Amino acid sequence: MTDESRPHPGPLTDLHRARIDYARRDLEYARAEDLAQLHAAGLILIIERLRTRLDDILALVDEVTPG
């Protein structure tokens, strides 16, 4: 499914876009890290950050999806 074929329930607000941008940046950071070189504490921090972002993005989907 391409971006053009996805239904858009309405325009995203600046806050929605910022939340999505933060999630993308955290994911890019996690992908760029050499996870094999991190200590356990560093891995835990990355996992917690991604878990928080996932929760936020799922909440955003609930906000903008008619239901």
N, CA, C and O atoms as a CHARMM CRD file, in Angstrom:
* protein
*
  268
    1    1 MET  N      0.85000  -1.16800   0.00000 PROA 1      0.00000
    2    1 MET  CA     0.00000   0.00000   0.00000 PROA 1      0.00000
    3    1 MET  C      0.89500   1.23100   0.00000 PROA 1      0.00000
    4    1 MET  O      1.74700   1.38000   0.87600 PROA 1      0.00000
    5    2 THR  N      0.71300   2.08800  -0.95000 PROA 2      0.00000
    6    2 THR  CA     1.51900   3.30100  -1.03700 PROA 2      0.00000
    7    2 THR  C      0.90900   4.38500  -0.17400 PROA 2      0.00000
    8    2 THR  O     -0.23900   4.27800   0.25700 PROA 2      0.00000
    9    3 ASP  N      1.68300   5.43200   0.07800 PROA 3      0.00000
   10    3 ASP  CA     1.18900   6.53700   0.89100 PROA 3      0.00000
   11    3 ASP  C     -0.03600   7.19100   0.27400 PROA 3      0.00000
   12    3 ASP  O     -0.91500   7.65800   0.99800 PROA 3      0.00000
   13    4 GLU  N     -0.10700   7.23200  -1.05900 PROA 4      0.00000
   14    4 GLU  CA    -1.24200   7.87700  -1.71300 PROA 4      0.00000
   15    4 GLU  C     -2.53200   7.09200  -1.51400 PROA 4      0.00000
   16    4 GLU  O     -3.61000   7.68600  -1.51800 PROA 4      0.00000
   17    5 SER  N     -2.45300   5.77600  -1.33900 PROA 5      0.00000
   18    5 SER  CA    -3.65300   4.96600  -1.23200 PROA 5      0.00000
   19    5 SER  C     -4.14600   4.81800   0.20700 PROA 5      0.00000
   20    5 SER  O     -5.22300   4.26500   0.42900 PROA 5      0.00000
   21    6 ARG  N     -3.39800   5.28900   1.16700 PROA 6      0.00000
   22    6 ARG  CA    -3.82300   5.19800   2.56500 PROA 6      0.00000
   23    6 ARG  C     -4.87800   6.24900   2.86100 PROA 6      0.00000
   24    6 ARG  O     -4.74000   7.40700   2.46700 PROA 6      0.00000
   25    7 PRO  N     -5.92800   5.84400   3.55200 PROA 7      0.00000
   26    7 PRO  CA    -6.94200   6.84300   3.90200 PROA 7      0.00000
   27    7 PRO  C     -6.41500   7.79700   4.96500 PROA 7      0.00000
   28    7 PRO  O     -5.76900   7.36700   5.92100 PROA 7      0.00000
   29    8 HSD  N     -6.68100   9.05400   4.80800 PROA 8      0.00000
   30    8 HSD  CA    -6.26500  10.06600   5.77400 PROA 8      0.00000
   31    8 HSD  C     -7.51500  10.62700   6.44500 PROA 8      0.00000
   32    8 HSD  O     -8.29200  11.33600   5.80600 PROA 8      0.00000
   33    9 PRO  N     -7.71600  10.31700   7.72300 PROA 9      0.00000
   34    9 PRO  CA    -8.91800  10.80000   8.39400 PROA 9      0.00000
   35    9 PRO  C     -8.92900  12.31000   8.57800 PROA 9      0.00000
   36    9 PRO  O     -9.98500  12.89500   8.81600 PROA 9      0.00000
   37   10 GLY  N     -7.81200  12.92400   8.47500 PROA 10     0.00000
   38   10 GLY  CA    -7.70900  14.36900   8.61500 PROA 10     0.00000
   39   10 GLY  C     -6.25500  14.75000   8.72300 PROA 10     0.00000
   40   10 GLY  O     -5.39000  13.89400   8.90600 PROA 10     0.00000
   41   11 PRO  N     -5.99000  16.02700   8.60800 PROA 11     0.00000
   42   11 PRO  CA    -4.59000  16.45500   8.68900 PROA 11     0.00000
   43   11 PRO  C     -4.03600  16.25100  10.09800 PROA 11     0.00000
   44   11 PRO  O     -4.75100  16.38500  11.09200 PROA 11     0.00000
   45   12 LEU  N     -2.77800  15.93400  10.15500 PROA 12     0.00000
   46   12 LEU  CA    -2.11200  15.79000  11.44500 PROA 12     0.00000
   47   12 LEU  C     -1.75800  17.16600  11.97900 PROA 12     0.00000
   48   12 LEU  O     -1.44700  18.08400  11.22000 PROA 12     0.00000
   49   13 THR  N     -1.80900  17.29300  13.27500 PROA 13     0.00000
   50   13 THR  CA    -1.41000  18.54400  13.90100 PROA 13     0.00000
   51   13 THR  C      0.11000  18.58800  13.99800 PROA 13     0.00000
   52   13 THR  O      0.78800  17.58600  13.76800 PROA 13     0.00000
   53   14 ASP  N      0.62600  19.74200  14.33700 PROA 14     0.00000
   54   14 ASP  CA     2.08100  19.86300  14.54000 PROA 14     0.00000
   55   14 ASP  C      2.54300  18.94600  15.66900 PROA 14     0.00000
   56   14 ASP  O      3.62700  18.36700  15.59600 PROA 14     0.00000
   57   15 LEU  N      1.73200  18.81400  16.70100 PROA 15     0.00000
   58   15 LEU  CA     2.08000  17.92000  17.81300 PROA 15     0.00000
   59   15 LEU  C      2.13500  16.46800  17.34300 PROA 15     0.00000
   60   15 LEU  O      3.04400  15.73300  17.72700 PROA 15     0.00000
   61   16 HSD  N      1.18500  16.05000  16.52400 PROA 16     0.00000
   62   16 HSD  CA     1.20900  14.69000  15.98500 PROA 16     0.00000
   63   16 HSD  C      2.48100  14.46000  15.17900 PROA 16     0.00000
   64   16 HSD  O      3.14900  13.43700  15.32900 PROA 16     0.00000
   65   17 ARG  N      2.80300  15.42000  14.32700 PROA 17     0.00000
   66   17 ARG  CA     4.01200  15.28300  13.50600 PROA 17     0.00000
   67   17 ARG  C      5.27900  15.22600  14.36300 PROA 17     0.00000
   68   17 ARG  O      6.20900  14.48100  14.05500 PROA 17     0.00000
   69   18 ALA  N      5.30700  16.00300  15.42300 PROA 18     0.00000
   70   18 ALA  CA     6.47000  15.98700  16.32500 PROA 18     0.00000
   71   18 ALA  C      6.59700  14.63100  17.00400 PROA 18     0.00000
   72   18 ALA  O      7.70100  14.09800  17.12000 PROA 18     0.00000
   73   19 ARG  N      5.48800  14.07100  17.45000 PROA 19     0.00000
   74   19 ARG  CA     5.52300  12.75800  18.09200 PROA 19     0.00000
   75   19 ARG  C      6.03200  11.69200  17.13500 PROA 19     0.00000
   76   19 ARG  O      6.81500  10.82600  17.52400 PROA 19     0.00000
   77   20 ILE  N      5.59100  11.75200  15.89300 PROA 20     0.00000
   78   20 ILE  CA     6.05700  10.80200  14.87900 PROA 20     0.00000
   79   20 ILE  C      7.54500  11.00800  14.60600 PROA 20     0.00000
   80   20 ILE  O      8.29100  10.03900  14.47100 PROA 20     0.00000
   81   21 ASP  N      7.97300  12.25700  14.52600 PROA 21     0.00000
   82   21 ASP  CA     9.38100  12.56200  14.28300 PROA 21     0.00000
   83   21 ASP  C     10.26100  12.04200  15.41700 PROA 21     0.00000
   84   21 ASP  O     11.32200  11.47200  15.16200 PROA 21     0.00000
   85   22 TYR  N      9.83300  12.23200  16.66600 PROA 22     0.00000
   86   22 TYR  CA    10.60300  11.70900  17.80100 PROA 22     0.00000
   87   22 TYR  C     10.72400  10.18600  17.72400 PROA 22     0.00000
   88   22 TYR  O     11.79000   9.62900  17.98500 PROA 22     0.00000
   89   23 ALA  N      9.63900   9.52400  17.36800 PROA 23     0.00000
   90   23 ALA  CA     9.67800   8.06300  17.25900 PROA 23     0.00000
   91   23 ALA  C     10.64200   7.62900  16.15700 PROA 23     0.00000
   92   23 ALA  O     11.41400   6.68700  16.33400 PROA 23     0.00000
   93   24 ARG  N     10.59300   8.32200  15.01900 PROA 24     0.00000
   94   24 ARG  CA    11.51000   7.98500  13.91900 PROA 24     0.00000
   95   24 ARG  C     12.96100   8.20400  14.31600 PROA 24     0.00000
   96   24 ARG  O     13.82800   7.39200  13.99100 PROA 24     0.00000
   97   25 ARG  N     13.22600   9.29200  15.01300 PROA 25     0.00000
   98   25 ARG  CA    14.60500   9.56800  15.43900 PROA 25     0.00000
   99   25 ARG  C     15.10900   8.51500  16.41600 PROA 25     0.00000
  100   25 ARG  O     16.24900   8.06200  16.31300 PROA 25     0.00000
  101   26 ASP  N     14.26100   8.12500  17.36600 PROA 26     0.00000
  102   26 ASP  CA    14.66800   7.08600  18.31800 PROA 26     0.00000
  103   26 ASP  C     14.91700   5.76000  17.62100 PROA 26     0.00000
  104   26 ASP  O     15.84800   5.03600  17.97300 PROA 26     0.00000
  105   27 LEU  N     14.08700   5.43500  16.62800 PROA 27     0.00000
  106   27 LEU  CA    14.29000   4.20000  15.88200 PROA 27     0.00000
  107   27 LEU  C     15.57800   4.27100  15.06600 PROA 27     0.00000
  108   27 LEU  O     16.33500   3.30100  15.02300 PROA 27     0.00000
  109   28 GLU  N     15.83000   5.39600  14.42600 PROA 28     0.00000
  110   28 GLU  CA    17.07800   5.55900  13.66800 PROA 28     0.00000
  111   28 GLU  C     18.28900   5.43700  14.58500 PROA 28     0.00000
  112   28 GLU  O     19.28400   4.81000  14.22200 PROA 28     0.00000
  113   29 TYR  N     18.20800   6.03300  15.77400 PROA 29     0.00000
  114   29 TYR  CA    19.30600   5.93600  16.72900 PROA 29     0.00000
  115   29 TYR  C     19.55100   4.47900  17.11300 PROA 29     0.00000
  116   29 TYR  O     20.69400   4.02400  17.14000 PROA 29     0.00000
  117   30 ALA  N     18.47500   3.75100  17.40900 PROA 30     0.00000
  118   30 ALA  CA    18.62700   2.35000  17.80400 PROA 30     0.00000
  119   30 ALA  C     19.21000   1.52000  16.66300 PROA 30     0.00000
  120   30 ALA  O     20.01700   0.61900  16.89600 PROA 30     0.00000
  121   31 ARG  N     18.80500   1.81900  15.43900 PROA 31     0.00000
  122   31 ARG  CA    19.33400   1.08100  14.28700 PROA 31     0.00000
  123   31 ARG  C     20.81000   1.40300  14.05400 PROA 31     0.00000
  124   31 ARG  O     21.56500   0.54400  13.59900 PROA 31     0.00000
  125   32 ALA  N     21.22000   2.62100  14.36000 PROA 32     0.00000
  126   32 ALA  CA    22.59900   3.04100  14.11200 PROA 32     0.00000
  127   32 ALA  C     23.56900   2.52800  15.17600 PROA 32     0.00000
  128   32 ALA  O     24.76900   2.41300  14.92600 PROA 32     0.00000
  129   33 GLU  N     23.05200   2.22500  16.34400 PROA 33     0.00000
  130   33 GLU  CA    23.91100   1.75500  17.43100 PROA 33     0.00000
  131   33 GLU  C     24.42100   0.34900  17.13900 PROA 33     0.00000
  132   33 GLU  O     23.71300  -0.47300  16.55800 PROA 33     0.00000
  133   34 ASP  N     25.64400   0.08900  17.54400 PROA 34     0.00000
  134   34 ASP  CA    26.18200  -1.26500  17.48700 PROA 34     0.00000
  135   34 ASP  C     25.76300  -1.94300  18.78800 PROA 34     0.00000
  136   34 ASP  O     26.46400  -1.86300  19.79700 PROA 34     0.00000
  137   35 LEU  N     24.62400  -2.60500  18.75100 PROA 35     0.00000
  138   35 LEU  CA    24.03600  -3.16700  19.96500 PROA 35     0.00000
  139   35 LEU  C     24.94400  -4.19300  20.63400 PROA 35     0.00000
  140   35 LEU  O     24.88300  -4.37500  21.85000 PROA 35     0.00000
  141   36 ALA  N     25.77300  -4.85400  19.86000 PROA 36     0.00000
  142   36 ALA  CA    26.68100  -5.84600  20.43700 PROA 36     0.00000
  143   36 ALA  C     27.73000  -5.19700  21.33000 PROA 36     0.00000
  144   36 ALA  O     28.29800  -5.85500  22.20200 PROA 36     0.00000
  145   37 GLN  N     27.98800  -3.91800  21.11800 PROA 37     0.00000
  146   37 GLN  CA    29.00800  -3.22400  21.89300 PROA 37     0.00000
  147   37 GLN  C     28.45500  -2.53800  23.14800 PROA 37     0.00000
  148   37 GLN  O     29.22500  -2.06400  23.98300 PROA 37     0.00000
  149   38 LEU  N     27.14600  -2.48400  23.28200 PROA 38     0.00000
  150   38 LEU  CA    26.54300  -1.79300  24.42400 PROA 38     0.00000
  151   38 LEU  C     26.51500  -2.68300  25.65800 PROA 38     0.00000
  152   38 LEU  O     26.37200  -3.90200  25.57300 PROA 38     0.00000
  153   39 HSD  N     26.65500  -2.04000  26.79200 PROA 39     0.00000
  154   39 HSD  CA    26.49700  -2.74200  28.06500 PROA 39     0.00000
  155   39 HSD  C     25.00700  -2.94400  28.31300 PROA 39     0.00000
  156   39 HSD  O     24.17000  -2.34100  27.64100 PROA 39     0.00000
  157   40 ALA  N     24.68800  -3.78400  29.26600 PROA 40     0.00000
  158   40 ALA  CA    23.28900  -4.10100  29.56500 PROA 40     0.00000
  159   40 ALA  C     22.47600  -2.84300  29.86300 PROA 40     0.00000
  160   40 ALA  O     21.32900  -2.73600  29.42900 PROA 40     0.00000
  161   41 ALA  N     23.04700  -1.90100  30.59000 PROA 41     0.00000
  162   41 ALA  CA    22.31300  -0.68100  30.93600 PROA 41     0.00000
  163   41 ALA  C     21.95400   0.11900  29.68800 PROA 41     0.00000
  164   41 ALA  O     20.86000   0.67700  29.60000 PROA 41     0.00000
  165   42 GLY  N     22.86200   0.17500  28.73200 PROA 42     0.00000
  166   42 GLY  CA    22.59400   0.88300  27.49000 PROA 42     0.00000
  167   42 GLY  C     21.48700   0.21600  26.67900 PROA 42     0.00000
  168   42 GLY  O     20.64400   0.89700  26.09400 PROA 42     0.00000
  169   43 LEU  N     21.49000  -1.10600  26.64500 PROA 43     0.00000
  170   43 LEU  CA    20.43500  -1.83500  25.94700 PROA 43     0.00000
  171   43 LEU  C     19.07900  -1.60300  26.61000 PROA 43     0.00000
  172   43 LEU  O     18.06700  -1.42400  25.93300 PROA 43     0.00000
  173   44 ILE  N     19.07300  -1.61000  27.92300 PROA 44     0.00000
  174   44 ILE  CA    17.82700  -1.37700  28.65200 PROA 44     0.00000
  175   44 ILE  C     17.28900   0.01000  28.35200 PROA 44     0.00000
  176   44 ILE  O     16.08500   0.17300  28.15700 PROA 44     0.00000
  177   45 LEU  N     18.15000   1.00700  28.31200 PROA 45     0.00000
  178   45 LEU  CA    17.70300   2.36500  28.00400 PROA 45     0.00000
  179   45 LEU  C     17.11300   2.46100  26.60100 PROA 45     0.00000
  180   45 LEU  O     16.08700   3.11400  26.40700 PROA 45     0.00000
  181   46 ILE  N     17.74500   1.82200  25.62700 PROA 46     0.00000
  182   46 ILE  CA    17.21900   1.83800  24.26200 PROA 46     0.00000
  183   46 ILE  C     15.86200   1.14600  24.20200 PROA 46     0.00000
  184   46 ILE  O     14.93000   1.65200  23.57800 PROA 46     0.00000
  185   47 ILE  N     15.75400  -0.00100  24.84500 PROA 47     0.00000
  186   47 ILE  CA    14.48100  -0.73400  24.84100 PROA 47     0.00000
  187   47 ILE  C     13.38900   0.08900  25.51000 PROA 47     0.00000
  188   47 ILE  O     12.27000   0.15400  25.00000 PROA 47     0.00000
  189   48 GLU  N     13.68700   0.71200  26.62900 PROA 48     0.00000
  190   48 GLU  CA    12.68600   1.53000  27.31700 PROA 48     0.00000
  191   48 GLU  C     12.26600   2.71500  26.46200 PROA 48     0.00000
  192   48 GLU  O     11.08500   3.05800  26.41200 PROA 48     0.00000
  193   49 ARG  N     13.22100   3.33700  25.79400 PROA 49     0.00000
  194   49 ARG  CA    12.89100   4.47700  24.92900 PROA 49     0.00000
  195   49 ARG  C     11.98300   4.03200  23.78800 PROA 49     0.00000
  196   49 ARG  O     10.99000   4.69500  23.48900 PROA 49     0.00000
  197   50 LEU  N     12.31900   2.90800  23.14900 PROA 50     0.00000
  198   50 LEU  CA    11.49900   2.41400  22.04600 PROA 50     0.00000
  199   50 LEU  C     10.12200   1.96100  22.52500 PROA 50     0.00000
  200   50 LEU  O      9.12400   2.15200  21.83000 PROA 50     0.00000
  201   51 ARG  N     10.07200   1.37000  23.69400 PROA 51     0.00000
  202   51 ARG  CA     8.78400   0.93700  24.23500 PROA 51     0.00000
  203   51 ARG  C      7.88600   2.13600  24.52000 PROA 51     0.00000
  204   51 ARG  O      6.68400   2.09600  24.25900 PROA 51     0.00000
  205   52 THR  N      8.47400   3.19900  25.05400 PROA 52     0.00000
  206   52 THR  CA     7.72000   4.41900  25.31600 PROA 52     0.00000
  207   52 THR  C      7.22700   5.03600  24.01600 PROA 52     0.00000
  208   52 THR  O      6.07800   5.47000  23.93100 PROA 52     0.00000
  209   53 ARG  N      8.08500   5.07900  23.00600 PROA 53     0.00000
  210   53 ARG  CA     7.69500   5.65000  21.71900 PROA 53     0.00000
  211   53 ARG  C      6.60900   4.82100  21.04400 PROA 53     0.00000
  212   53 ARG  O      5.68200   5.37700  20.45400 PROA 53     0.00000
  213   54 LEU  N      6.71500   3.49300  21.12700 PROA 54     0.00000
  214   54 LEU  CA     5.69200   2.63300  20.55200 PROA 54     0.00000
  215   54 LEU  C      4.34700   2.89200  21.21300 PROA 54     0.00000
  216   54 LEU  O      3.32600   3.00000  20.53300 PROA 54     0.00000
  217   55 ASP  N      4.34700   2.98900  22.51800 PROA 55     0.00000
  218   55 ASP  CA     3.11400   3.28200  23.24800 PROA 55     0.00000
  219   55 ASP  C      2.53200   4.62000  22.80800 PROA 55     0.00000
  220   55 ASP  O      1.32100   4.73900  22.62100 PROA 55     0.00000
  221   56 ASP  N      3.38400   5.62600  22.64300 PROA 56     0.00000
  222   56 ASP  CA     2.92500   6.94400  22.22500 PROA 56     0.00000
  223   56 ASP  C      2.34900   6.90800  20.80700 PROA 56     0.00000
  224   56 ASP  O      1.31300   7.51900  20.54400 PROA 56     0.00000
  225   57 ILE  N      3.00700   6.20500  19.90600 PROA 57     0.00000
  226   57 ILE  CA     2.52700   6.13400  18.52700 PROA 57     0.00000
  227   57 ILE  C      1.20400   5.37300  18.45700 PROA 57     0.00000
  228   57 ILE  O      0.32200   5.75200  17.68600 PROA 57     0.00000
  229   58 LEU  N      1.05000   4.32400  19.23500 PROA 58     0.00000
  230   58 LEU  CA    -0.22500   3.61700  19.25900 PROA 58     0.00000
  231   58 LEU  C     -1.33900   4.50900  19.81000 PROA 58     0.00000
  232   58 LEU  O     -2.47200   4.45400  19.33400 PROA 58     0.00000
  233   59 ALA  N     -1.02200   5.31800  20.79900 PROA 59     0.00000
  234   59 ALA  CA    -1.99700   6.27500  21.32000 PROA 59     0.00000
  235   59 ALA  C     -2.34500   7.30700  20.24400 PROA 59     0.00000
  236   59 ALA  O     -3.50400   7.69900  20.10800 PROA 59     0.00000
  237   60 LEU  N     -1.35100   7.74100  19.49000 PROA 60     0.00000
  238   60 LEU  CA    -1.59500   8.68900  18.40400 PROA 60     0.00000
  239   60 LEU  C     -2.51400   8.08600  17.35500 PROA 60     0.00000
  240   60 LEU  O     -3.41800   8.76100  16.86200 PROA 60     0.00000
  241   61 VAL  N     -2.29600   6.83000  17.00900 PROA 61     0.00000
  242   61 VAL  CA    -3.15800   6.15100  16.03500 PROA 61     0.00000
  243   61 VAL  C     -4.59400   6.13900  16.55000 PROA 61     0.00000
  244   61 VAL  O     -5.52800   6.39900  15.79200 PROA 61     0.00000
  245   62 ASP  N     -4.77100   5.84000  17.82500 PROA 62     0.00000
  246   62 ASP  CA    -6.11300   5.87400  18.40400 PROA 62     0.00000
  247   62 ASP  C     -6.73000   7.25900  18.33400 PROA 62     0.00000
  248   62 ASP  O     -7.93600   7.38900  18.12300 PROA 62     0.00000
  249   63 GLU  N     -5.92300   8.29100  18.50700 PROA 63     0.00000
  250   63 GLU  CA    -6.41500   9.66100  18.45900 PROA 63     0.00000
  251   63 GLU  C     -6.90100  10.05600  17.06600 PROA 63     0.00000
  252   63 GLU  O     -7.92700  10.72200  16.92800 PROA 63     0.00000
  253   64 VAL  N     -6.16400   9.64600  16.03900 PROA 64     0.00000
  254   64 VAL  CA    -6.47300  10.15300  14.69400 PROA 64     0.00000
  255   64 VAL  C     -7.31500   9.19700  13.86100 PROA 64     0.00000
  256   64 VAL  O     -7.77300   9.56500  12.78000 PROA 64     0.00000
  257   65 THR  N     -7.52800   7.97500  14.34400 PROA 65     0.00000
  258   65 THR  CA    -8.31700   7.01100  13.60700 PROA 65     0.00000
  259   65 THR  C     -9.76000   7.06400  14.07100 PROA 65     0.00000
  260   65 THR  O    -10.04100   6.94300  15.26400 PROA 65     0.00000
  261   66 PRO  N    -10.67000   7.24400  13.13400 PROA 66     0.00000
  262   66 PRO  CA   -12.06800   7.22600  13.54400 PROA 66     0.00000
  263   66 PRO  C    -12.44200   5.85200  14.06400 PROA 66     0.00000
  264   66 PRO  O    -12.06300   4.84100  13.47200 PROA 66     0.00000
  265   67 GLY  N    -13.16100   5.80400  15.13300 PROA 67     0.00000
  266   67 GLY  CA   -13.43100   4.49200  15.65300 PROA 67     0.00000
  267   67 GLY  C    -14.66500   4.40800  16.40000 PROA 67     0.00000
  268   67 GLY  O    -15.01300   3.33700  16.89900 PROA 67     0.00000
